Amino acid sequence: MLLKVTYGDRETRVVKAPDIGISKGDYIVYKTESGKDIGYVLKILPQSHIVSYRFASVATKEDKEKMKALKKEEVEKTKECIALLPEYNLQMKFVGCHIQFDVKKIKFYFLADTKPDYRLLAKYLSKKWNTKVVFQQIGARDYAKSFPEYGVCGMRTCCSQFLNNFESITTNLLRLQELACGTDKATGVCGKLMCCLKYEEKFYKEQAKKFPAVGSLVNTEKGEGIIIDRNLITETATVKYPDGGKLQVHLEEIQPVSKPPMLILEKMLLGRR
């Protein structure tokens, strides 16, 4: 059986275990590339997942007590590391620490505007604590994923519930959905563009194919005009006519006109005079 197991508070691992009745909520000890770790079983996975680690044993009461002690030690180790930052001239914000169950590895997670050179600090701490020390820089989205925040929709953020991989969200999605760039409504709690913009990409692309572009010359029941705005959700467009009037028209009532739009533009300009 395959298990999705926690690795510290920020990562997960896929562990292959024998079918011995392990269920969601159990703690197990598993083998890593650098020793052994302990984790909480989040879910049972289908066999199609790629296996990363091997099962060692079901966690005992003593194992769980040791895990709690390591959690307290992680806090102290983080404080000690933060105190050394000025000495090494490093600008880093620590947001997590994980001490491997066999204490052969300590991993720090941090945020930073640039990529700092922490090699000397890692070397010093490794020698002092007699264990491997690694630092991992994470992004704002990874940081937000760790907290049960709520989005502008009123629901828990997607990243804190089910998102495991973050897709690239660019301003192209804002333009596709005809949203103003820089609007707060499109920004998530992490300060980045909201991941849910990606969910609606296919819908907006399909809708955009149905519509003439903004600026296109079209024919309606009232006559020829130019599309100055459109609503892809309601399938309506705002059409401006040569006399200066504007009318919201449904997509089914719009017929594209093949003649050069400059003709209608000239009529509009003359109408303004």
PDB file of C-alpha atoms in Angstrom:
ATOM      1  CA  MET A   1       0.000   0.000   0.000  1.00  0.00           C
ATOM      2  CA  LEU A   2       1.110   3.583  -0.671  1.00  0.00           C
ATOM      3  CA  LEU A   3       0.814   6.294   1.961  1.00  0.00           C
ATOM      4  CA  LYS A   4       0.989  10.065   1.792  1.00  0.00           C
ATOM      5  CA  VAL A   5       2.934  11.007   4.917  1.00  0.00           C
ATOM      6  CA  THR A   6       3.991  14.331   6.418  1.00  0.00           C
ATOM      7  CA  TYR A   7       7.630  15.407   6.401  1.00  0.00           C
ATOM      8  CA  GLY A   8       7.803  18.010   9.127  1.00  0.00           C
ATOM      9  CA  ASP A   9       5.067  20.641   8.903  1.00  0.00           C
ATOM     10  CA  ARG A  10       5.642  21.761   5.321  1.00  0.00           C
ATOM     11  CA  GLU A  11       6.255  18.777   3.071  1.00  0.00           C
ATOM     12  CA  THR A  12       4.880  15.336   2.322  1.00  0.00           C
ATOM     13  CA  ARG A  13       6.380  12.039   1.195  1.00  0.00           C
ATOM     14  CA  VAL A  14       5.034   8.945  -0.547  1.00  0.00           C
ATOM     15  CA  VAL A  15       5.889   5.825   1.452  1.00  0.00           C
ATOM     16  CA  LYS A  16       5.463   2.207   0.400  1.00  0.00           C
ATOM     17  CA  ALA A  17       4.272   0.108   3.333  1.00  0.00           C
ATOM     18  CA  PRO A  18       3.039  -3.468   3.834  1.00  0.00           C
ATOM     19  CA  ASP A  19      -0.710  -3.962   4.108  1.00  0.00           C
ATOM     20  CA  ILE A  20      -0.827  -4.287   7.888  1.00  0.00           C
ATOM     21  CA  GLY A  21      -3.892  -2.192   8.624  1.00  0.00           C
ATOM     22  CA  ILE A  22      -2.285   1.257   8.605  1.00  0.00           C
ATOM     23  CA  SER A  23      -4.922   3.968   8.230  1.00  0.00           C
ATOM     24  CA  LYS A  24      -5.257   7.729   8.011  1.00  0.00           C
ATOM     25  CA  GLY A  25      -4.153   9.398  11.237  1.00  0.00           C
ATOM     26  CA  ASP A  26      -1.528   6.815  12.174  1.00  0.00           C
ATOM     27  CA  TYR A  27       2.113   7.734  12.742  1.00  0.00           C
ATOM     28  CA  ILE A  28       4.810   5.695  11.038  1.00  0.00           C
ATOM     29  CA  VAL A  29       8.594   5.694  10.888  1.00  0.00           C
ATOM     30  CA  TYR A  30      10.011   5.570   7.364  1.00  0.00           C
ATOM     31  CA  LYS A  31      13.411   5.484   5.711  1.00  0.00           C
ATOM     32  CA  THR A  32      14.771   8.560   3.934  1.00  0.00           C
ATOM     33  CA  GLU A  33      17.881   9.194   1.854  1.00  0.00           C
ATOM     34  CA  SER A  34      19.691  10.348   4.987  1.00  0.00           C
ATOM     35  CA  GLY A  35      18.236   8.133   7.729  1.00  0.00           C
ATOM     36  CA  LYS A  36      14.821   7.730   9.351  1.00  0.00           C
ATOM     37  CA  ASP A  37      11.931  10.093   9.907  1.00  0.00           C
ATOM     38  CA  ILE A  38       8.487  10.005  11.481  1.00  0.00           C
ATOM     39  CA  GLY A  39       5.309  11.185   9.830  1.00  0.00           C
ATOM     40  CA  TYR A  40       1.546  11.401  10.065  1.00  0.00           C
ATOM     41  CA  VAL A  41      -0.462   9.430   7.481  1.00  0.00           C
ATOM     42  CA  LEU A  42      -2.587  11.921   5.532  1.00  0.00           C
ATOM     43  CA  LYS A  43      -4.220   9.481   3.103  1.00  0.00           C
ATOM     44  CA  ILE A  44      -3.966   6.137   1.344  1.00  0.00           C
ATOM     45  CA  LEU A  45      -2.830   6.593  -2.264  1.00  0.00           C
ATOM     46  CA  PRO A  46      -3.592   4.581  -5.420  1.00  0.00           C
ATOM     47  CA  GLN A  47      -0.802   2.365  -6.704  1.00  0.00           C
ATOM     48  CA  SER A  48      -0.116   4.690  -9.643  1.00  0.00           C
ATOM     49  CA  HIS A  49       1.874   7.136  -7.484  1.00  0.00           C
ATOM     50  CA  ILE A  50       5.670   7.140  -7.664  1.00  0.00           C
ATOM     51  CA  VAL A  51       7.212   5.708  -4.498  1.00  0.00           C
ATOM     52  CA  SER A  52       9.836   7.865  -2.819  1.00  0.00           C
ATOM     53  CA  TYR A  53      10.469   6.204   0.553  1.00  0.00           C
ATOM     54  CA  ARG A  54      10.200   2.878   2.361  1.00  0.00           C
ATOM     55  CA  PHE A  55       8.292   1.953   5.486  1.00  0.00           C
ATOM     56  CA  ALA A  56      10.296   1.143   8.624  1.00  0.00           C
ATOM     57  CA  SER A  57       7.756   0.608  11.418  1.00  0.00           C
ATOM     58  CA  VAL A  58       4.565   1.812  13.015  1.00  0.00           C
ATOM     59  CA  ALA A  59       5.407   4.557  15.510  1.00  0.00           C
ATOM     60  CA  THR A  60       5.400   3.465  19.152  1.00  0.00           C
ATOM     61  CA  LYS A  61       4.468   5.531  22.178  1.00  0.00           C
ATOM     62  CA  GLU A  62       8.165   6.208  22.779  1.00  0.00           C
ATOM     63  CA  ASP A  63       8.558   7.356  19.165  1.00  0.00           C
ATOM     64  CA  LYS A  64       5.739   9.870  19.574  1.00  0.00           C
ATOM     65  CA  GLU A  65       7.248  11.201  22.802  1.00  0.00           C
ATOM     66  CA  LYS A  66      10.573  11.679  21.041  1.00  0.00           C
ATOM     67  CA  MET A  67       8.788  13.487  18.212  1.00  0.00           C
ATOM     68  CA  LYS A  68       7.234  15.943  20.684  1.00  0.00           C
ATOM     69  CA  ALA A  69      10.642  16.585  22.245  1.00  0.00           C
ATOM     70  CA  LEU A  70      12.131  17.266  18.811  1.00  0.00           C
ATOM     71  CA  LYS A  71       9.362  19.777  18.092  1.00  0.00           C
ATOM     72  CA  LYS A  72      10.413  21.783  21.143  1.00  0.00           C
ATOM     73  CA  GLU A  73      14.047  21.523  20.107  1.00  0.00           C
ATOM     74  CA  GLU A  74      13.171  22.881  16.647  1.00  0.00           C
ATOM     75  CA  VAL A  75      12.001  26.116  18.271  1.00  0.00           C
ATOM     76  CA  GLU A  76      15.268  26.493  20.188  1.00  0.00           C
ATOM     77  CA  LYS A  77      17.376  25.690  17.147  1.00  0.00           C
ATOM     78  CA  THR A  78      15.500  28.318  15.119  1.00  0.00           C
ATOM     79  CA  LYS A  79      16.091  30.976  17.788  1.00  0.00           C
ATOM     80  CA  GLU A  80      19.770  30.128  17.867  1.00  0.00           C
ATOM     81  CA  CYS A  81      19.994  30.357  14.095  1.00  0.00           C
ATOM     82  CA  ILE A  82      18.211  33.725  13.975  1.00  0.00           C
ATOM     83  CA  ALA A  83      20.645  35.148  16.530  1.00  0.00           C
ATOM     84  CA  LEU A  84      23.540  34.351  14.173  1.00  0.00           C
ATOM     85  CA  LEU A  85      22.103  36.133  11.117  1.00  0.00           C
ATOM     86  CA  PRO A  86      23.657  39.584  11.828  1.00  0.00           C
ATOM     87  CA  GLU A  87      27.086  37.986  12.300  1.00  0.00           C
ATOM     88  CA  TYR A  88      26.870  36.447   8.832  1.00  0.00           C
ATOM     89  CA  ASN A  89      25.172  39.506   7.313  1.00  0.00           C
ATOM     90  CA  LEU A  90      22.121  37.537   6.174  1.00  0.00           C
ATOM     91  CA  GLN A  91      18.592  38.835   5.557  1.00  0.00           C
ATOM     92  CA  MET A  92      16.359  35.801   6.065  1.00  0.00           C
ATOM     93  CA  LYS A  93      12.947  35.243   7.648  1.00  0.00           C
ATOM     94  CA  PHE A  94      12.685  31.767   9.141  1.00  0.00           C
ATOM     95  CA  VAL A  95       9.241  30.222   8.801  1.00  0.00           C
ATOM     96  CA  GLY A  96       9.920  26.629   9.812  1.00  0.00           C
ATOM     97  CA  CYS A  97      12.366  24.014  11.013  1.00  0.00           C
ATOM     98  CA  HIS A  98      12.382  20.228  10.876  1.00  0.00           C
ATOM     99  CA  ILE A  99      14.704  17.943  12.816  1.00  0.00           C
ATOM    100  CA  GLN A 100      14.817  14.487  11.294  1.00  0.00           C
ATOM    101  CA  PHE A 101      13.696  11.711  13.649  1.00  0.00           C
ATOM    102  CA  ASP A 102      17.187  10.209  13.917  1.00  0.00           C
ATOM    103  CA  VAL A 103      18.666  13.740  14.268  1.00  0.00           C
ATOM    104  CA  LYS A 104      20.964  13.191  11.291  1.00  0.00           C
ATOM    105  CA  LYS A 105      19.562  16.211   9.487  1.00  0.00           C
ATOM    106  CA  ILE A 106      18.096  19.627  10.401  1.00  0.00           C
ATOM    107  CA  LYS A 107      16.242  21.583   7.755  1.00  0.00           C
ATOM    108  CA  PHE A 108      15.365  25.285   7.958  1.00  0.00           C
ATOM    109  CA  TYR A 109      12.758  26.957   5.743  1.00  0.00           C
ATOM    110  CA  PHE A 110      13.043  30.679   5.082  1.00  0.00           C
ATOM    111  CA  LEU A 111      11.758  33.607   3.032  1.00  0.00           C
ATOM    112  CA  ALA A 112      14.067  36.158   1.416  1.00  0.00           C
ATOM    113  CA  ASP A 113      13.849  38.785  -1.321  1.00  0.00           C
ATOM    114  CA  THR A 114      17.073  37.520  -2.883  1.00  0.00           C
ATOM    115  CA  LYS A 115      19.038  34.277  -2.730  1.00  0.00           C
ATOM    116  CA  PRO A 116      21.408  34.655   0.267  1.00  0.00           C
ATOM    117  CA  ASP A 117      24.728  32.880   0.560  1.00  0.00           C
ATOM    118  CA  TYR A 118      24.186  30.847   3.734  1.00  0.00           C
ATOM    119  CA  ARG A 119      26.950  28.300   3.147  1.00  0.00           C
ATOM    120  CA  LEU A 120      29.222  29.553   5.937  1.00  0.00           C
ATOM    121  CA  LEU A 121      26.329  29.579   8.421  1.00  0.00           C
ATOM    122  CA  ALA A 122      25.328  26.041   7.433  1.00  0.00           C
ATOM    123  CA  LYS A 123      28.919  24.863   7.807  1.00  0.00           C
ATOM    124  CA  TYR A 124      29.224  26.448  11.251  1.00  0.00           C
ATOM    125  CA  LEU A 125      25.950  24.974  12.533  1.00  0.00           C
ATOM    126  CA  SER A 126      26.729  21.523  11.114  1.00  0.00           C
ATOM    127  CA  LYS A 127      30.003  21.475  13.017  1.00  0.00           C
ATOM    128  CA  LYS A 128      28.442  22.848  16.200  1.00  0.00           C
ATOM    129  CA  TRP A 129      25.462  20.471  16.263  1.00  0.00           C
ATOM    130  CA  ASN A 130      27.348  17.540  14.708  1.00  0.00           C
ATOM    131  CA  THR A 131      24.637  16.939  12.117  1.00  0.00           C
ATOM    132  CA  LYS A 132      23.779  17.947   8.565  1.00  0.00           C
ATOM    133  CA  VAL A 133      22.152  21.394   8.342  1.00  0.00           C
ATOM    134  CA  VAL A 134      20.350  22.504   5.193  1.00  0.00           C
ATOM    135  CA  PHE A 135      18.436  25.644   4.284  1.00  0.00           C
ATOM    136  CA  GLN A 136      15.522  25.790   1.856  1.00  0.00           C
ATOM    137  CA  GLN A 137      14.183  29.036   0.471  1.00  0.00           C
ATOM    138  CA  ILE A 138      10.443  28.940  -0.146  1.00  0.00           C
ATOM    139  CA  GLY A 139       8.098  31.286  -1.977  1.00  0.00           C
ATOM    140  CA  ALA A 140       5.222  33.366  -0.684  1.00  0.00           C
ATOM    141  CA  ARG A 141       2.718  30.802  -1.940  1.00  0.00           C
ATOM    142  CA  ASP A 142       4.414  27.951  -0.103  1.00  0.00           C
ATOM    143  CA  TYR A 143       4.373  30.061   3.050  1.00  0.00           C
ATOM    144  CA  ALA A 144       0.659  30.912   2.693  1.00  0.00           C
ATOM    145  CA  LYS A 145      -0.113  27.222   2.139  1.00  0.00           C
ATOM    146  CA  SER A 146       0.764  26.517   5.760  1.00  0.00           C
ATOM    147  CA  PHE A 147      -1.998  28.689   7.184  1.00  0.00           C
ATOM    148  CA  PRO A 148      -5.811  28.249   7.020  1.00  0.00           C
ATOM    149  CA  GLU A 149      -6.444  31.699   5.525  1.00  0.00           C
ATOM    150  CA  TYR A 150      -9.645  32.752   3.746  1.00  0.00           C
ATOM    151  CA  GLY A 151      -9.843  34.262   0.274  1.00  0.00           C
ATOM    152  CA  VAL A 152     -12.077  37.039  -1.086  1.00  0.00           C
ATOM    153  CA  CYS A 153     -14.619  34.328  -2.028  1.00  0.00           C
ATOM    154  CA  GLY A 154     -15.156  33.614   1.673  1.00  0.00           C
ATOM    155  CA  MET A 155     -13.757  30.080   1.385  1.00  0.00           C
ATOM    156  CA  ARG A 156     -10.513  28.585   2.684  1.00  0.00           C
ATOM    157  CA  THR A 157      -7.635  29.248   0.309  1.00  0.00           C
ATOM    158  CA  CYS A 158      -7.102  26.473  -2.233  1.00  0.00           C
ATOM    159  CA  CYS A 159      -3.422  26.115  -1.323  1.00  0.00           C
ATOM    160  CA  SER A 160      -4.219  25.402   2.334  1.00  0.00           C
ATOM    161  CA  GLN A 161      -6.748  22.717   1.363  1.00  0.00           C
ATOM    162  CA  PHE A 162      -5.744  20.697  -1.676  1.00  0.00           C
ATOM    163  CA  LEU A 163      -3.173  22.337  -3.966  1.00  0.00           C
ATOM    164  CA  ASN A 164       0.157  20.525  -3.995  1.00  0.00           C
ATOM    165  CA  ASN A 165       1.750  22.101  -7.062  1.00  0.00           C
ATOM    166  CA  PHE A 166       1.604  25.773  -7.985  1.00  0.00           C
ATOM    167  CA  GLU A 167       1.079  26.564 -11.656  1.00  0.00           C
ATOM    168  CA  SER A 168       2.362  29.763 -13.220  1.00  0.00           C
ATOM    169  CA  ILE A 169      -0.208  32.561 -12.875  1.00  0.00           C
ATOM    170  CA  THR A 170       0.572  35.536 -15.130  1.00  0.00           C
ATOM    171  CA  THR A 171      -1.096  38.806 -16.070  1.00  0.00           C
ATOM    172  CA  ASN A 172      -2.118  37.115 -19.322  1.00  0.00           C
ATOM    173  CA  LEU A 173      -4.901  35.457 -17.330  1.00  0.00           C
ATOM    174  CA  LEU A 174      -6.073  38.873 -16.137  1.00  0.00           C
ATOM    175  CA  ARG A 175      -6.203  40.150 -19.707  1.00  0.00           C
ATOM    176  CA  LEU A 176      -8.009  37.004 -20.846  1.00  0.00           C
ATOM    177  CA  GLN A 177     -10.671  37.554 -18.184  1.00  0.00           C
ATOM    178  CA  GLU A 178     -10.644  41.298 -18.919  1.00  0.00           C
ATOM    179  CA  LEU A 179      -9.682  42.241 -15.375  1.00  0.00           C
ATOM    180  CA  ALA A 180      -7.665  45.317 -14.514  1.00  0.00           C
ATOM    181  CA  CYS A 181      -3.998  44.551 -13.824  1.00  0.00           C
ATOM    182  CA  GLY A 182      -3.003  45.324 -10.253  1.00  0.00           C
ATOM    183  CA  THR A 183      -6.514  44.987  -8.843  1.00  0.00           C
ATOM    184  CA  ASP A 184      -6.656  43.766  -5.246  1.00  0.00           C
ATOM    185  CA  LYS A 185      -9.551  41.461  -6.109  1.00  0.00           C
ATOM    186  CA  ALA A 186      -7.196  39.293  -8.159  1.00  0.00           C
ATOM    187  CA  THR A 187      -4.522  39.105  -5.463  1.00  0.00           C
ATOM    188  CA  GLY A 188      -4.420  36.294  -2.910  1.00  0.00           C
ATOM    189  CA  VAL A 189      -3.384  36.420   0.748  1.00  0.00           C
ATOM    190  CA  CYS A 190       0.180  35.625  -0.347  1.00  0.00           C
ATOM    191  CA  GLY A 191       0.373  38.847  -2.345  1.00  0.00           C
ATOM    192  CA  LYS A 192       0.525  36.951  -5.647  1.00  0.00           C
ATOM    193  CA  LEU A 193      -2.154  36.533  -8.308  1.00  0.00           C
ATOM    194  CA  MET A 194      -4.829  34.084  -7.142  1.00  0.00           C
ATOM    195  CA  CYS A 195      -4.404  30.450  -8.188  1.00  0.00           C
ATOM    196  CA  CYS A 196      -8.122  30.173  -8.998  1.00  0.00           C
ATOM    197  CA  LEU A 197      -7.599  32.394 -12.054  1.00  0.00           C
ATOM    198  CA  LYS A 198      -6.141  29.283 -13.664  1.00  0.00           C
ATOM    199  CA  TYR A 199      -9.322  27.267 -13.073  1.00  0.00           C
ATOM    200  CA  GLU A 200     -11.334  29.582 -15.332  1.00  0.00           C
ATOM    201  CA  GLU A 201      -8.777  29.834 -18.139  1.00  0.00           C
ATOM    202  CA  LYS A 202     -10.418  27.191 -20.359  1.00  0.00           C
ATOM    203  CA  PHE A 203     -13.880  28.745 -19.972  1.00  0.00           C
ATOM    204  CA  TYR A 204     -12.698  32.241 -20.895  1.00  0.00           C
ATOM    205  CA  LYS A 205     -10.699  30.997 -23.879  1.00  0.00           C
ATOM    206  CA  GLU A 206     -13.753  29.176 -25.233  1.00  0.00           C
ATOM    207  CA  GLN A 207     -15.998  32.197 -24.632  1.00  0.00           C
ATOM    208  CA  ALA A 208     -13.526  34.585 -26.244  1.00  0.00           C
ATOM    209  CA  LYS A 209     -13.650  32.537 -29.467  1.00  0.00           C
ATOM    210  CA  LYS A 210     -17.401  33.176 -29.726  1.00  0.00           C
ATOM    211  CA  PHE A 211     -17.093  36.949 -29.485  1.00  0.00           C
ATOM    212  CA  PRO A 212     -15.819  39.547 -31.931  1.00  0.00           C
ATOM    213  CA  ALA A 213     -12.933  41.442 -30.327  1.00  0.00           C
ATOM    214  CA  VAL A 214     -13.374  44.831 -28.681  1.00  0.00           C
ATOM    215  CA  GLY A 215     -13.126  47.421 -31.460  1.00  0.00           C
ATOM    216  CA  SER A 216     -14.765  45.147 -34.038  1.00  0.00           C
ATOM    217  CA  LEU A 217     -17.449  46.470 -36.371  1.00  0.00           C
ATOM    218  CA  VAL A 218     -20.729  44.567 -35.952  1.00  0.00           C
ATOM    219  CA  ASN A 219     -24.317  44.735 -37.153  1.00  0.00           C
ATOM    220  CA  THR A 220     -27.284  44.674 -34.738  1.00  0.00           C
ATOM    221  CA  GLU A 221     -31.015  45.369 -34.958  1.00  0.00           C
ATOM    222  CA  LYS A 222     -30.261  49.070 -34.396  1.00  0.00           C
ATOM    223  CA  GLY A 223     -27.644  49.121 -37.136  1.00  0.00           C
ATOM    224  CA  GLU A 224     -23.876  49.061 -37.393  1.00  0.00           C
ATOM    225  CA  GLY A 225     -21.685  49.863 -34.416  1.00  0.00           C
ATOM    226  CA  ILE A 226     -18.426  49.071 -32.701  1.00  0.00           C
ATOM    227  CA  ILE A 227     -18.003  46.786 -29.704  1.00  0.00           C
ATOM    228  CA  ILE A 228     -16.533  48.846 -26.852  1.00  0.00           C
ATOM    229  CA  ASP A 229     -17.004  46.301 -24.052  1.00  0.00           C
ATOM    230  CA  ARG A 230     -18.077  42.691 -23.609  1.00  0.00           C
ATOM    231  CA  ASN A 231     -19.137  40.370 -20.809  1.00  0.00           C
ATOM    232  CA  LEU A 232     -17.997  36.815 -21.490  1.00  0.00           C
ATOM    233  CA  ILE A 233     -20.083  35.398 -18.632  1.00  0.00           C
ATOM    234  CA  THR A 234     -23.462  36.887 -19.608  1.00  0.00           C
ATOM    235  CA  GLU A 235     -22.542  36.658 -23.313  1.00  0.00           C
ATOM    236  CA  THR A 236     -23.401  40.303 -23.931  1.00  0.00           C
ATOM    237  CA  ALA A 237     -21.505  43.179 -25.505  1.00  0.00           C
ATOM    238  CA  THR A 238     -21.815  46.961 -25.331  1.00  0.00           C
ATOM    239  CA  VAL A 239     -22.093  48.418 -28.811  1.00  0.00           C
ATOM    240  CA  LYS A 240     -21.545  52.088 -29.655  1.00  0.00           C
ATOM    241  CA  TYR A 241     -23.351  53.556 -32.667  1.00  0.00           C
ATOM    242  CA  PRO A 242     -22.505  56.486 -34.983  1.00  0.00           C
ATOM    243  CA  ASP A 243     -25.014  58.754 -33.223  1.00  0.00           C
ATOM    244  CA  GLY A 244     -23.110  58.259 -29.959  1.00  0.00           C
ATOM    245  CA  GLY A 245     -25.683  55.942 -28.437  1.00  0.00           C
ATOM    246  CA  LYS A 246     -24.721  52.766 -26.598  1.00  0.00           C
ATOM    247  CA  LEU A 247     -26.655  49.533 -26.248  1.00  0.00           C
ATOM    248  CA  GLN A 248     -26.013  46.217 -24.518  1.00  0.00           C
ATOM    249  CA  VAL A 249     -26.635  43.434 -27.015  1.00  0.00           C
ATOM    250  CA  HIS A 250     -26.699  39.653 -26.591  1.00  0.00           C
ATOM    251  CA  LEU A 251     -24.157  37.609 -28.532  1.00  0.00           C
ATOM    252  CA  GLU A 252     -26.895  35.945 -30.629  1.00  0.00           C
ATOM    253  CA  GLU A 253     -28.013  39.373 -31.919  1.00  0.00           C
ATOM    254  CA  ILE A 254     -24.534  40.370 -33.112  1.00  0.00           C
ATOM    255  CA  GLN A 255     -23.378  39.861 -36.690  1.00  0.00           C
ATOM    256  CA  PRO A 256     -19.753  40.677 -37.597  1.00  0.00           C
ATOM    257  CA  VAL A 257     -19.322  43.117 -40.489  1.00  0.00           C
ATOM    258  CA  SER A 258     -16.519  42.537 -42.943  1.00  0.00           C
ATOM    259  CA  LYS A 259     -16.246  46.140 -44.238  1.00  0.00           C
ATOM    260  CA  PRO A 260     -13.296  48.202 -42.930  1.00  0.00           C
ATOM    261  CA  PRO A 261     -14.100  49.581 -39.456  1.00  0.00           C
ATOM    262  CA  MET A 262     -12.666  52.960 -40.490  1.00  0.00           C
ATOM    263  CA  LEU A 263     -15.948  53.685 -42.295  1.00  0.00           C
ATOM    264  CA  ILE A 264     -17.971  53.450 -39.117  1.00  0.00           C
ATOM    265  CA  LEU A 265     -15.280  55.296 -37.187  1.00  0.00           C
ATOM    266  CA  GLU A 266     -15.545  58.194 -39.617  1.00  0.00           C
ATOM    267  CA  LYS A 267     -19.322  58.244 -39.103  1.00  0.00           C
ATOM    268  CA  MET A 268     -18.824  58.329 -35.350  1.00  0.00           C
ATOM    269  CA  LEU A 269     -16.382  61.213 -35.585  1.00  0.00           C
ATOM    270  CA  LEU A 270     -18.751  63.131 -37.861  1.00  0.00           C
ATOM    271  CA  GLY A 271     -21.588  62.412 -35.470  1.00  0.00           C
ATOM    272  CA  ARG A 272     -19.653  63.969 -32.603  1.00  0.00           C
ATOM    273  CA  ARG A 273     -19.244  67.163 -34.592  1.00  0.00           C
TER     274      ARG A 273
END
